[in-house]
Amino acid sequence: MFPAMLVGPSVAGILLTRWLDGYEELKSLFARMRRVQFPLRWYVALLIPPTMVFAVLLCLKSFVSPVYTPNRFFIGVTFGILAGLLEEIGWMGFAYPKLRQRFTFLPAATVLGLLWGLWHAPVIDFLGAASPHAGALPAFFAAFVAAMAAIRVLIAWFYERTQSVALAQLIHMSSTGSLVVFSPPAVTPQQEALWYALYAAALWLLVPLLARLSLRYSTD
């Protein structure tokens, strides 16, 4: 299922772009995948997922239990490369621009984020350090979807500023890689569901700020 989940959005994005919008729009999609020349400050987005994951786990370690000590599985950053590279062709390359034709930034990003989270349903019990999750699976899945929806809002906000699928791919890599690198290896399924829920809540605290900044940009 993992290869299908990675390849599915990319293949669908390319084929649907060609079918619905024609060859010129397909060229535009590939151009947005190569767009990396924009102000350096936009690359700060890559630091948000690892900073948030590490901060949440560090707080839990300090105030709840040492079991939440962040891992240091640094090679895990490579786990995000294929996920970000392939999936974002469909999510931000095709689906998000289509949603933006109907909705404003925040609803479009949130809807896509929920769909992105639900896309992981076939493999959700194999994600995280505490798999399988047994009775904690519904709570873990809900927390996971909430976190993915928030990350999607983050990705969409930076995409709105840059029109760069490449930056979306890098943020996705950073998000997935951070979860693999820092996930504490000894947590129970219930403990993992808790820290994912707190991570999602921390990410969603950024959403009002992003929405406000988007409104400011739209009125400038």
PDB file of C-alpha atoms in Angstrom:
ATOM      1  CA  MET A   1       0.000   0.000   0.000  1.00  0.00           C
ATOM      2  CA  PHE A   2       2.833   2.438   0.710  1.00  0.00           C
ATOM      3  CA  PRO A   3       4.103   2.570  -2.909  1.00  0.00           C
ATOM      4  CA  ALA A   4       0.538   2.988  -4.175  1.00  0.00           C
ATOM      5  CA  MET A   5      -0.078   5.841  -1.735  1.00  0.00           C
ATOM      6  CA  LEU A   6       3.069   7.622  -2.877  1.00  0.00           C
ATOM      7  CA  VAL A   7       2.621   7.150  -6.604  1.00  0.00           C
ATOM      8  CA  GLY A   8      -1.172   7.608  -6.700  1.00  0.00           C
ATOM      9  CA  PRO A   9      -1.316  11.409  -6.171  1.00  0.00           C
ATOM     10  CA  SER A  10       1.548  12.088  -8.585  1.00  0.00           C
ATOM     11  CA  VAL A  11       0.133   9.988 -11.408  1.00  0.00           C
ATOM     12  CA  ALA A  12      -3.386  11.308 -10.840  1.00  0.00           C
ATOM     13  CA  GLY A  13      -2.145  14.905 -10.724  1.00  0.00           C
ATOM     14  CA  ILE A  14      -0.242  14.614 -13.998  1.00  0.00           C
ATOM     15  CA  LEU A  15      -2.963  12.714 -15.873  1.00  0.00           C
ATOM     16  CA  LEU A  16      -5.826  14.916 -14.657  1.00  0.00           C
ATOM     17  CA  THR A  17      -3.907  18.096 -15.437  1.00  0.00           C
ATOM     18  CA  ARG A  18      -3.285  16.899 -18.993  1.00  0.00           C
ATOM     19  CA  TRP A  19      -6.835  15.641 -19.436  1.00  0.00           C
ATOM     20  CA  LEU A  20      -8.751  18.541 -17.920  1.00  0.00           C
ATOM     21  CA  ASP A  21      -6.486  21.503 -18.616  1.00  0.00           C
ATOM     22  CA  GLY A  22      -4.326  20.569 -21.545  1.00  0.00           C
ATOM     23  CA  TYR A  23      -0.660  20.471 -22.374  1.00  0.00           C
ATOM     24  CA  GLU A  24       0.070  24.104 -21.500  1.00  0.00           C
ATOM     25  CA  GLU A  25      -1.173  23.649 -17.937  1.00  0.00           C
ATOM     26  CA  LEU A  26       0.885  20.483 -17.646  1.00  0.00           C
ATOM     27  CA  LYS A  27       3.940  22.552 -18.610  1.00  0.00           C
ATOM     28  CA  SER A  28       2.920  25.038 -15.911  1.00  0.00           C
ATOM     29  CA  LEU A  29       2.769  22.228 -13.349  1.00  0.00           C
ATOM     30  CA  PHE A  30       6.306  21.122 -14.182  1.00  0.00           C
ATOM     31  CA  ALA A  31       7.464  24.744 -14.083  1.00  0.00           C
ATOM     32  CA  ARG A  32       6.023  25.152 -10.571  1.00  0.00           C
ATOM     33  CA  MET A  33       7.919  22.019  -9.560  1.00  0.00           C
ATOM     34  CA  ARG A  34      11.151  23.765 -10.608  1.00  0.00           C
ATOM     35  CA  ARG A  35      10.346  27.135  -9.007  1.00  0.00           C
ATOM     36  CA  VAL A  36      12.941  27.618  -6.285  1.00  0.00           C
ATOM     37  CA  GLN A  37      14.043  31.201  -6.879  1.00  0.00           C
ATOM     38  CA  PHE A  38      12.225  33.324  -4.323  1.00  0.00           C
ATOM     39  CA  PRO A  39      13.315  35.212  -1.178  1.00  0.00           C
ATOM     40  CA  LEU A  40      15.270  33.072   1.260  1.00  0.00           C
ATOM     41  CA  ARG A  41      12.873  33.904   4.114  1.00  0.00           C
ATOM     42  CA  TRP A  42      10.246  31.564   2.679  1.00  0.00           C
ATOM     43  CA  TYR A  43      12.530  28.604   3.392  1.00  0.00           C
ATOM     44  CA  VAL A  44      11.928  29.183   7.106  1.00  0.00           C
ATOM     45  CA  ALA A  45       8.886  26.961   6.544  1.00  0.00           C
ATOM     46  CA  LEU A  46      11.200  23.949   6.569  1.00  0.00           C
ATOM     47  CA  LEU A  47      12.075  24.615  10.206  1.00  0.00           C
ATOM     48  CA  ILE A  48       8.495  24.704  11.490  1.00  0.00           C
ATOM     49  CA  PRO A  49       7.680  20.936  11.595  1.00  0.00           C
ATOM     50  CA  PRO A  50      10.917  19.828  13.316  1.00  0.00           C
ATOM     51  CA  THR A  51      10.762  22.736  15.756  1.00  0.00           C
ATOM     52  CA  MET A  52       7.148  21.988  16.706  1.00  0.00           C
ATOM     53  CA  VAL A  53       7.649  18.211  17.020  1.00  0.00           C
ATOM     54  CA  PHE A  54      10.774  18.638  19.120  1.00  0.00           C
ATOM     55  CA  ALA A  55       9.188  21.306  21.347  1.00  0.00           C
ATOM     56  CA  VAL A  56       6.058  19.241  22.045  1.00  0.00           C
ATOM     57  CA  LEU A  57       8.064  16.146  22.922  1.00  0.00           C
ATOM     58  CA  LEU A  58      10.497  18.124  25.058  1.00  0.00           C
ATOM     59  CA  CYS A  59       7.622  19.641  27.048  1.00  0.00           C
ATOM     60  CA  LEU A  60       6.048  16.218  27.554  1.00  0.00           C
ATOM     61  CA  LYS A  61       9.406  14.802  28.638  1.00  0.00           C
ATOM     62  CA  SER A  62       9.846  17.607  31.174  1.00  0.00           C
ATOM     63  CA  PHE A  63       6.334  17.694  32.620  1.00  0.00           C
ATOM     64  CA  VAL A  64       4.801  14.256  31.990  1.00  0.00           C
ATOM     65  CA  SER A  65       7.247  11.394  31.482  1.00  0.00           C
ATOM     66  CA  PRO A  66      10.810  10.717  30.248  1.00  0.00           C
ATOM     67  CA  VAL A  67       9.300   8.218  27.815  1.00  0.00           C
ATOM     68  CA  TYR A  68       8.581  11.200  25.527  1.00  0.00           C
ATOM     69  CA  THR A  69      12.291  11.979  25.114  1.00  0.00           C
ATOM     70  CA  PRO A  70      12.745  12.837  21.424  1.00  0.00           C
ATOM     71  CA  ASN A  71      14.518  10.197  19.418  1.00  0.00           C
ATOM     72  CA  ARG A  72      17.616  10.990  17.338  1.00  0.00           C
ATOM     73  CA  PHE A  73      16.995   8.719  14.352  1.00  0.00           C
ATOM     74  CA  PHE A  74      18.479  11.254  11.926  1.00  0.00           C
ATOM     75  CA  ILE A  75      18.574   8.942   8.939  1.00  0.00           C
ATOM     76  CA  GLY A  76      14.776   8.991   9.233  1.00  0.00           C
ATOM     77  CA  VAL A  77      14.744  12.304   7.399  1.00  0.00           C
ATOM     78  CA  THR A  78      15.181  10.305   4.204  1.00  0.00           C
ATOM     79  CA  PHE A  79      11.769   8.704   4.767  1.00  0.00           C
ATOM     80  CA  GLY A  80      10.138  11.958   3.744  1.00  0.00           C
ATOM     81  CA  ILE A  81      11.921  12.377   0.415  1.00  0.00           C
ATOM     82  CA  LEU A  82       9.742  10.170  -1.783  1.00  0.00           C
ATOM     83  CA  ALA A  83       6.571  11.144   0.090  1.00  0.00           C
ATOM     84  CA  GLY A  84       7.140  14.855  -0.464  1.00  0.00           C
ATOM     85  CA  LEU A  85       8.526  14.567  -3.963  1.00  0.00           C
ATOM     86  CA  LEU A  86       5.725  12.397  -5.343  1.00  0.00           C
ATOM     87  CA  GLU A  87       2.601  13.252  -3.381  1.00  0.00           C
ATOM     88  CA  GLU A  88       2.811  17.029  -3.760  1.00  0.00           C
ATOM     89  CA  ILE A  89       2.551  16.748  -7.543  1.00  0.00           C
ATOM     90  CA  GLY A  90      -1.069  15.776  -6.966  1.00  0.00           C
ATOM     91  CA  TRP A  91      -1.895  17.657  -3.762  1.00  0.00           C
ATOM     92  CA  MET A  92      -0.445  21.118  -4.447  1.00  0.00           C
ATOM     93  CA  GLY A  93       0.233  20.732  -8.154  1.00  0.00           C
ATOM     94  CA  PHE A  94      -3.329  19.822  -9.102  1.00  0.00           C
ATOM     95  CA  ALA A  95      -5.853  19.508  -6.263  1.00  0.00           C
ATOM     96  CA  TYR A  96      -5.157  22.727  -4.359  1.00  0.00           C
ATOM     97  CA  PRO A  97      -5.377  25.055  -7.400  1.00  0.00           C
ATOM     98  CA  LYS A  98      -8.696  23.428  -8.302  1.00  0.00           C
ATOM     99  CA  LEU A  99     -10.045  23.937  -4.761  1.00  0.00           C
ATOM    100  CA  ARG A 100      -8.868  27.555  -4.838  1.00  0.00           C
ATOM    101  CA  GLN A 101     -11.126  28.176  -7.804  1.00  0.00           C
ATOM    102  CA  ARG A 102     -14.074  27.542  -5.466  1.00  0.00           C
ATOM    103  CA  PHE A 103     -12.871  28.477  -1.984  1.00  0.00           C
ATOM    104  CA  THR A 104     -10.684  30.986  -0.208  1.00  0.00           C
ATOM    105  CA  PHE A 105      -7.294  29.967   1.164  1.00  0.00           C
ATOM    106  CA  LEU A 106      -8.262  28.530   4.556  1.00  0.00           C
ATOM    107  CA  PRO A 107     -11.265  26.360   3.533  1.00  0.00           C
ATOM    108  CA  ALA A 108      -9.409  25.074   0.476  1.00  0.00           C
ATOM    109  CA  ALA A 109      -6.323  24.170   2.488  1.00  0.00           C
ATOM    110  CA  THR A 110      -8.323  22.597   5.328  1.00  0.00           C
ATOM    111  CA  VAL A 111     -10.439  20.440   3.006  1.00  0.00           C
ATOM    112  CA  LEU A 112      -7.335  19.250   1.187  1.00  0.00           C
ATOM    113  CA  GLY A 113      -5.608  18.617   4.505  1.00  0.00           C
ATOM    114  CA  LEU A 114      -8.444  16.428   5.740  1.00  0.00           C
ATOM    115  CA  LEU A 115      -8.409  14.479   2.477  1.00  0.00           C
ATOM    116  CA  TRP A 116      -4.642  14.115   2.750  1.00  0.00           C
ATOM    117  CA  GLY A 117      -4.948  12.755   6.276  1.00  0.00           C
ATOM    118  CA  LEU A 118      -7.699  10.326   5.309  1.00  0.00           C
ATOM    119  CA  TRP A 119      -5.571   9.181   2.374  1.00  0.00           C
ATOM    120  CA  HIS A 120      -3.369   7.451   4.972  1.00  0.00           C
ATOM    121  CA  ALA A 121      -6.230   5.308   6.297  1.00  0.00           C
ATOM    122  CA  PRO A 122      -5.049   2.044   4.650  1.00  0.00           C
ATOM    123  CA  VAL A 123      -1.640   2.278   6.349  1.00  0.00           C
ATOM    124  CA  ILE A 124      -2.389   4.293   9.483  1.00  0.00           C
ATOM    125  CA  ASP A 125      -1.875   1.365  11.860  1.00  0.00           C
ATOM    126  CA  PHE A 126       1.666   0.949  10.526  1.00  0.00           C
ATOM    127  CA  LEU A 127       2.657   4.587  11.097  1.00  0.00           C
ATOM    128  CA  GLY A 128       4.388   5.851  14.219  1.00  0.00           C
ATOM    129  CA  ALA A 129       6.593   4.106  16.726  1.00  0.00           C
ATOM    130  CA  ALA A 130       3.806   2.371  18.669  1.00  0.00           C
ATOM    131  CA  SER A 131       2.193   0.428  15.823  1.00  0.00           C
ATOM    132  CA  PRO A 132      -0.015  -1.526  15.917  1.00  0.00           C
ATOM    133  CA  HIS A 133      -2.216   0.796  17.960  1.00  0.00           C
ATOM    134  CA  ALA A 134      -4.996  -1.603  18.992  1.00  0.00           C
ATOM    135  CA  GLY A 135      -7.731   0.230  20.897  1.00  0.00           C
ATOM    136  CA  ALA A 136      -5.884   3.552  20.605  1.00  0.00           C
ATOM    137  CA  LEU A 137      -6.091   3.508  16.803  1.00  0.00           C
ATOM    138  CA  PRO A 138      -9.193   5.779  16.478  1.00  0.00           C
ATOM    139  CA  ALA A 139      -7.632   8.403  18.752  1.00  0.00           C
ATOM    140  CA  PHE A 140      -4.297   8.167  16.967  1.00  0.00           C
ATOM    141  CA  PHE A 141      -5.927   8.411  13.521  1.00  0.00           C
ATOM    142  CA  ALA A 142      -7.966  11.454  14.562  1.00  0.00           C
ATOM    143  CA  ALA A 143      -4.854  13.164  15.952  1.00  0.00           C
ATOM    144  CA  PHE A 144      -2.882  12.261  12.839  1.00  0.00           C
ATOM    145  CA  VAL A 145      -5.528  13.692  10.506  1.00  0.00           C
ATOM    146  CA  ALA A 146      -5.736  16.871  12.584  1.00  0.00           C
ATOM    147  CA  ALA A 147      -1.953  17.291  12.376  1.00  0.00           C
ATOM    148  CA  MET A 148      -1.874  16.645   8.642  1.00  0.00           C
ATOM    149  CA  ALA A 149      -4.665  19.157   8.041  1.00  0.00           C
ATOM    150  CA  ALA A 150      -2.700  21.786   9.958  1.00  0.00           C
ATOM    151  CA  ILE A 151       0.490  21.018   8.034  1.00  0.00           C
ATOM    152  CA  ARG A 152      -1.499  21.331   4.806  1.00  0.00           C
ATOM    153  CA  VAL A 153      -2.629  24.805   5.822  1.00  0.00           C
ATOM    154  CA  LEU A 154       1.017  25.656   6.446  1.00  0.00           C
ATOM    155  CA  ILE A 155       2.065  24.268   3.048  1.00  0.00           C
ATOM    156  CA  ALA A 156      -0.762  26.103   1.300  1.00  0.00           C
ATOM    157  CA  TRP A 157       0.111  29.417   2.948  1.00  0.00           C
ATOM    158  CA  PHE A 158       3.658  29.266   1.644  1.00  0.00           C
ATOM    159  CA  TYR A 159       2.429  28.050  -1.739  1.00  0.00           C
ATOM    160  CA  GLU A 160       0.170  31.100  -1.981  1.00  0.00           C
ATOM    161  CA  ARG A 161       3.216  33.328  -1.450  1.00  0.00           C
ATOM    162  CA  THR A 162       5.550  31.518  -3.870  1.00  0.00           C
ATOM    163  CA  GLN A 163       3.444  29.437  -6.307  1.00  0.00           C
ATOM    164  CA  SER A 164       6.151  26.814  -5.830  1.00  0.00           C
ATOM    165  CA  VAL A 165       5.307  23.124  -5.808  1.00  0.00           C
ATOM    166  CA  ALA A 166       8.993  22.567  -5.071  1.00  0.00           C
ATOM    167  CA  LEU A 167       8.688  24.385  -1.727  1.00  0.00           C
ATOM    168  CA  ALA A 168       5.557  22.360  -0.920  1.00  0.00           C
ATOM    169  CA  GLN A 169       7.546  19.200  -1.618  1.00  0.00           C
ATOM    170  CA  LEU A 170      10.326  20.340   0.716  1.00  0.00           C
ATOM    171  CA  ILE A 171       7.912  21.198   3.544  1.00  0.00           C
ATOM    172  CA  HIS A 172       6.256  17.802   3.149  1.00  0.00           C
ATOM    173  CA  MET A 173       9.684  16.149   3.349  1.00  0.00           C
ATOM    174  CA  SER A 174      10.480  18.153   6.460  1.00  0.00           C
ATOM    175  CA  SER A 175       7.171  17.228   8.098  1.00  0.00           C
ATOM    176  CA  THR A 176       7.380  13.492   7.421  1.00  0.00           C
ATOM    177  CA  GLY A 177      11.090  13.358   8.167  1.00  0.00           C
ATOM    178  CA  SER A 178      10.645  15.169  11.497  1.00  0.00           C
ATOM    179  CA  LEU A 179       8.030  12.694  12.687  1.00  0.00           C
ATOM    180  CA  VAL A 180      10.307   9.773  11.853  1.00  0.00           C
ATOM    181  CA  VAL A 181      13.444  11.365  13.318  1.00  0.00           C
ATOM    182  CA  PHE A 182      12.018  12.517  16.653  1.00  0.00           C
ATOM    183  CA  SER A 183       9.200  10.032  17.403  1.00  0.00           C
ATOM    184  CA  PRO A 184       9.961   8.496  20.818  1.00  0.00           C
ATOM    185  CA  PRO A 185      10.467   4.767  20.300  1.00  0.00           C
ATOM    186  CA  ALA A 186       9.195   3.474  23.670  1.00  0.00           C
ATOM    187  CA  VAL A 187       5.760   5.114  23.895  1.00  0.00           C
ATOM    188  CA  THR A 188       2.578   3.081  24.220  1.00  0.00           C
ATOM    189  CA  PRO A 189      -0.165   3.501  21.615  1.00  0.00           C
ATOM    190  CA  GLN A 190      -2.105   5.719  24.046  1.00  0.00           C
ATOM    191  CA  GLN A 191       0.961   7.867  24.694  1.00  0.00           C
ATOM    192  CA  GLU A 192       1.602   8.209  20.982  1.00  0.00           C
ATOM    193  CA  ALA A 193      -1.982   9.289  20.353  1.00  0.00           C
ATOM    194  CA  LEU A 194      -1.553  11.920  23.079  1.00  0.00           C
ATOM    195  CA  TRP A 195       1.592  13.498  21.716  1.00  0.00           C
ATOM    196  CA  TYR A 196       0.241  13.529  18.159  1.00  0.00           C
ATOM    197  CA  ALA A 197      -2.888  15.278  19.470  1.00  0.00           C
ATOM    198  CA  LEU A 198      -0.798  17.899  21.262  1.00  0.00           C
ATOM    199  CA  TYR A 199       1.353  18.353  18.163  1.00  0.00           C
ATOM    200  CA  ALA A 200      -1.798  18.895  16.086  1.00  0.00           C
ATOM    201  CA  ALA A 201      -3.105  21.412  18.624  1.00  0.00           C
ATOM    202  CA  ALA A 202       0.195  23.303  18.579  1.00  0.00           C
ATOM    203  CA  LEU A 203       0.120  23.458  14.778  1.00  0.00           C
ATOM    204  CA  TRP A 204      -3.466  24.684  14.742  1.00  0.00           C
ATOM    205  CA  LEU A 205      -2.472  27.557  17.007  1.00  0.00           C
ATOM    206  CA  LEU A 206      -0.572  28.866  13.986  1.00  0.00           C
ATOM    207  CA  VAL A 207      -3.627  28.812  11.733  1.00  0.00           C
ATOM    208  CA  PRO A 208      -5.272  32.060  12.955  1.00  0.00           C
ATOM    209  CA  LEU A 209      -1.955  33.830  12.434  1.00  0.00           C
ATOM    210  CA  LEU A 210      -1.635  32.449   8.913  1.00  0.00           C
ATOM    211  CA  ALA A 211      -5.237  33.366   8.101  1.00  0.00           C
ATOM    212  CA  ARG A 212      -4.670  36.891   9.373  1.00  0.00           C
ATOM    213  CA  LEU A 213      -1.494  37.249   7.364  1.00  0.00           C
ATOM    214  CA  SER A 214      -3.327  35.964   4.272  1.00  0.00           C
ATOM    215  CA  LEU A 215      -6.030  38.577   4.760  1.00  0.00           C
ATOM    216  CA  ARG A 216      -3.383  41.266   5.042  1.00  0.00           C
ATOM    217  CA  TYR A 217      -1.736  40.117   1.815  1.00  0.00           C
ATOM    218  CA  SER A 218      -5.078  40.042  -0.001  1.00  0.00           C
ATOM    219  CA  THR A 219      -5.901  43.613   0.989  1.00  0.00           C
ATOM    220  CA  ASP A 220      -2.452  45.086   0.216  1.00  0.00           C
TER     221      ASP A 220
END
